[in-house]
mmCIF file of C-alpha atoms in Angstrom:
data_model
loop_
_atom_site.group_PDB
_atom_site.id
_atom_site.type_symbol
_atom_site.label_atom_id
_atom_site.label_comp_id
_atom_site.label_asym_id
_atom_site.label_seq_id
_atom_site.Cartn_x
_atom_site.Cartn_y
_atom_site.Cartn_z
ATOM 1 C CA MET A 1 23.354 36.198 -179.776
ATOM 2 C CA SER A 2 25.915 36.994 -182.434
ATOM 3 C CA VAL A 3 27.108 40.589 -182.746
ATOM 4 C CA ALA A 4 28.736 40.127 -186.133
ATOM 5 C CA THR A 5 31.002 37.693 -187.847
ATOM 6 C CA ALA A 6 33.699 37.345 -185.218
ATOM 7 C CA ALA A 7 37.178 36.017 -185.688
ATOM 8 C CA ALA A 8 39.303 34.504 -182.958
ATOM 9 C CA PRO A 9 40.650 37.000 -180.422
ATOM 10 C CA LEU A 10 43.425 39.095 -181.885
ATOM 11 C CA ALA A 11 45.368 39.473 -178.670
ATOM 12 C CA LEU A 12 45.221 38.753 -174.990
ATOM 13 C CA THR A 13 47.214 40.905 -172.628
ATOM 14 C CA ARG A 14 47.371 40.739 -168.852
ATOM 15 C CA LEU A 15 47.907 44.001 -167.074
ATOM 16 C CA GLY A 16 50.836 44.444 -164.730
ATOM 17 C CA ARG A 17 53.770 42.130 -164.369
ATOM 18 C CA ASP A 18 52.562 39.963 -161.520
ATOM 19 C CA ARG A 19 49.059 41.281 -161.048
ATOM 20 C CA THR A 20 47.019 38.880 -163.139
ATOM 21 C CA ASP A 21 43.959 39.667 -161.009
ATOM 22 C CA ARG A 22 44.091 43.421 -161.862
ATOM 23 C CA GLY A 23 42.751 43.348 -165.382
ATOM 24 C CA LEU A 24 42.649 41.887 -168.821
ATOM 25 C CA PHE A 25 42.334 43.377 -172.324
ATOM 26 C CA ARG A 26 41.002 41.531 -175.334
ATOM 27 C CA ALA A 27 40.485 42.531 -178.929
ATOM 28 C CA ARG A 28 38.125 40.852 -181.358
ATOM 29 C CA GLU A 29 37.695 41.785 -184.981
ATOM 30 C CA LEU A 30 33.983 42.266 -185.647
ATOM 31 C CA SER A 31 34.499 42.999 -189.332
ATOM 32 C CA ALA A 32 37.299 44.041 -191.644
ATOM 33 C CA THR A 33 36.745 47.642 -190.499
ATOM 34 C CA THR A 34 35.594 47.256 -186.877
ATOM 35 C CA VAL A 35 37.427 46.097 -183.786
ATOM 36 C CA LEU A 36 36.017 45.418 -180.315
ATOM 37 C CA VAL A 37 38.325 46.079 -177.372
ATOM 38 C CA ALA A 38 37.092 44.827 -174.013
ATOM 39 C CA ALA A 39 38.621 45.388 -170.607
ATOM 40 C CA VAL A 40 37.862 43.344 -167.501
ATOM 41 C CA GLY A 41 39.055 44.070 -163.977
ATOM 42 C CA GLU A 42 40.326 47.505 -163.004
ATOM 43 C CA ILE A 43 41.523 50.615 -164.810
ATOM 44 C CA ASP A 44 43.491 53.013 -162.631
ATOM 45 C CA ALA A 45 46.746 54.976 -162.591
ATOM 46 C CA SER A 46 48.827 51.802 -162.671
ATOM 47 C CA ASN A 47 47.416 50.500 -165.966
ATOM 48 C CA SER A 48 45.441 53.200 -167.777
ATOM 49 C CA GLY A 49 48.482 53.875 -170.002
ATOM 50 C CA GLU A 50 48.553 50.207 -170.954
ATOM 51 C CA LEU A 51 44.919 50.427 -172.082
ATOM 52 C CA LEU A 52 45.794 53.467 -174.177
ATOM 53 C CA ASP A 53 48.796 51.694 -175.733
ATOM 54 C CA TYR A 54 46.709 48.598 -176.418
ATOM 55 C CA VAL A 55 43.949 50.552 -178.190
ATOM 56 C CA ASP A 56 46.428 52.829 -179.959
ATOM 57 C CA ALA A 57 48.249 49.841 -181.463
ATOM 58 C CA LEU A 58 44.988 48.616 -183.034
ATOM 59 C CA LEU A 59 43.665 51.925 -184.375
ATOM 60 C CA PRO A 60 45.694 52.095 -187.605
ATOM 61 C CA SER A 61 44.115 48.857 -188.815
ATOM 62 C CA TYR A 62 40.434 49.791 -188.379
ATOM 63 C CA ASP A 63 37.871 52.482 -189.199
ATOM 64 C CA GLN A 64 35.623 51.764 -186.215
ATOM 65 C CA LEU A 65 36.148 50.914 -182.547
ATOM 66 C CA VAL A 66 33.803 49.531 -179.925
ATOM 67 C CA LEU A 67 35.369 50.015 -176.494
ATOM 68 C CA ASP A 68 33.628 47.728 -173.999
ATOM 69 C CA LEU A 69 34.291 48.765 -170.401
ATOM 70 C CA SER A 70 31.070 47.260 -169.057
ATOM 71 C CA ARG A 71 32.795 44.562 -166.992
ATOM 72 C CA LEU A 72 35.194 46.738 -165.022
ATOM 73 C CA SER A 73 35.120 46.447 -161.240
ATOM 74 C CA PHE A 74 36.958 49.779 -160.816
ATOM 75 C CA PHE A 75 37.481 52.805 -163.051
ATOM 76 C CA GLY A 76 39.648 55.636 -161.736
ATOM 77 C CA THR A 77 40.029 59.190 -162.967
ATOM 78 C CA ASP A 78 43.133 58.175 -164.919
ATOM 79 C CA GLY A 79 40.791 55.984 -166.934
ATOM 80 C CA TYR A 80 38.754 59.048 -167.873
ATOM 81 C CA SER A 81 41.915 60.763 -169.054
ATOM 82 C CA THR A 82 42.650 57.700 -171.183
ATOM 83 C CA LEU A 83 39.144 57.872 -172.697
ATOM 84 C CA HIS A 84 39.722 61.524 -173.518
ATOM 85 C CA THR A 85 42.991 60.643 -175.277
ATOM 86 C CA ILE A 86 41.384 57.735 -177.169
ATOM 87 C CA ALA A 87 38.623 60.110 -178.328
ATOM 88 C CA ALA A 88 41.173 62.665 -179.520
ATOM 89 C CA ARG A 89 43.237 60.066 -181.383
ATOM 90 C CA CYS A 90 40.162 58.556 -183.008
ATOM 91 C CA SER A 91 39.096 62.027 -184.104
ATOM 92 C CA GLN A 92 42.522 62.790 -185.543
ATOM 93 C CA ARG A 93 42.495 59.532 -187.525
ATOM 94 C CA GLY A 94 38.841 59.717 -188.622
ATOM 95 C CA ILE A 95 37.913 56.603 -186.632
ATOM 96 C CA ASP A 96 34.325 56.317 -185.495
ATOM 97 C CA TRP A 97 34.018 54.834 -182.006
ATOM 98 C CA VAL A 98 31.449 53.982 -179.370
ATOM 99 C CA LEU A 99 31.934 53.362 -175.647
ATOM 100 C CA VAL A 100 30.028 50.663 -173.763
ATOM 101 C CA PRO A 101 30.295 51.773 -170.121
ATOM 102 C CA GLY A 102 29.427 49.693 -167.098
ATOM 103 C CA PRO A 103 28.400 51.035 -163.690
ATOM 104 C CA GLU A 104 31.935 52.073 -162.715
ATOM 105 C CA VAL A 105 32.552 53.990 -165.945
ATOM 106 C CA THR A 106 29.065 55.516 -165.902
ATOM 107 C CA ARG A 107 29.716 56.861 -162.405
ATOM 108 C CA ALA A 108 32.981 58.478 -163.562
ATOM 109 C CA LEU A 109 31.310 59.920 -166.677
ATOM 110 C CA ARG A 110 28.596 61.552 -164.556
ATOM 111 C CA VAL A 111 31.301 63.507 -162.752
ATOM 112 C CA CYS A 112 33.946 63.998 -165.468
ATOM 113 C CA ASP A 113 31.732 64.206 -168.567
ATOM 114 C CA PRO A 114 28.390 65.727 -167.502
ATOM 115 C CA ASP A 115 27.797 67.045 -171.042
ATOM 116 C CA GLY A 116 27.989 63.563 -172.556
ATOM 117 C CA GLN A 117 30.809 64.185 -175.033
ATOM 118 C CA PHE A 118 31.417 60.480 -175.581
ATOM 119 C CA LYS A 119 29.063 58.408 -177.717
ATOM 120 C CA THR A 120 27.867 55.589 -175.436
ATOM 121 C CA GLU A 121 25.593 52.608 -175.877
ATOM 122 C CA SER A 122 24.308 50.160 -173.290
ATOM 123 C CA ASN A 123 25.753 47.018 -174.877
ATOM 124 C CA ILE A 124 27.949 45.729 -177.687
ATOM 125 C CA VAL A 125 25.026 44.971 -180.006
ATOM 126 C CA SER A 126 23.701 48.534 -179.696
ATOM 127 C CA ALA A 127 27.222 49.955 -180.165
ATOM 128 C CA THR A 128 27.751 47.925 -183.314
ATOM 129 C CA ALA A 129 24.354 49.014 -184.648
ATOM 130 C CA ALA A 130 25.179 52.671 -183.903
ATOM 131 C CA LEU A 131 28.403 52.360 -185.881
ATOM 132 C CA ALA A 132 26.556 50.671 -188.751
ATOM 133 C CA ARG A 133 24.161 53.642 -188.989
ATOM 134 C CA GLY A 134 27.023 55.824 -190.103
ATOM 135 C CA PRO A 135 29.753 58.076 -188.891
ATOM 136 C CA HIS A 136 29.230 60.261 -185.886
ATOM 137 C CA THR A 137 30.540 63.768 -185.486
ATOM 138 C CA HIS A 138 34.073 63.454 -184.241
ATOM 139 C CA LEU A 139 34.700 65.568 -181.180
ATOM 140 C CA GLN A 140 37.412 68.169 -181.180
ATOM 141 C CA LEU A 141 38.441 67.762 -177.576
ATOM 142 C CA ALA A 142 40.723 70.238 -175.898
ATOM 143 C CA PRO A 143 43.679 68.757 -174.043
ATOM 144 C CA LEU A 144 43.079 67.990 -170.400
ATOM 145 C CA PRO A 145 44.767 70.372 -167.976
ATOM 146 C CA LYS A 146 47.878 68.965 -166.369
#
């Protein structure tokens, strides 16, 4: 099933210097205004900053982001902090975004985000459709305590 007109992957980055089994990030342009970023493997303290840098580098070129974390095998609390920062940066830049969480991310969101601050959808197709329906209210998130 096609989500949208998809170009070839924009980038492929392995996480960690020698840890090719830890995780992988990919970006795919879904349209001229929408980018899909998918992560596979693990997000923890050792690589959550790399996910943030990866997404942050793409944000200036797009108006919408689909962040697909449905295929992660581990998602640590540092990953939640990264989601919080992504949400704040998207809000600052007027970028509409939707998160596609998998079981690991859903478990973390139940604990760290019980009020459901992040817009989530169950799959990429639903996320893309949600973005197509129009902009969502951008959250004004307070900084996380250090």
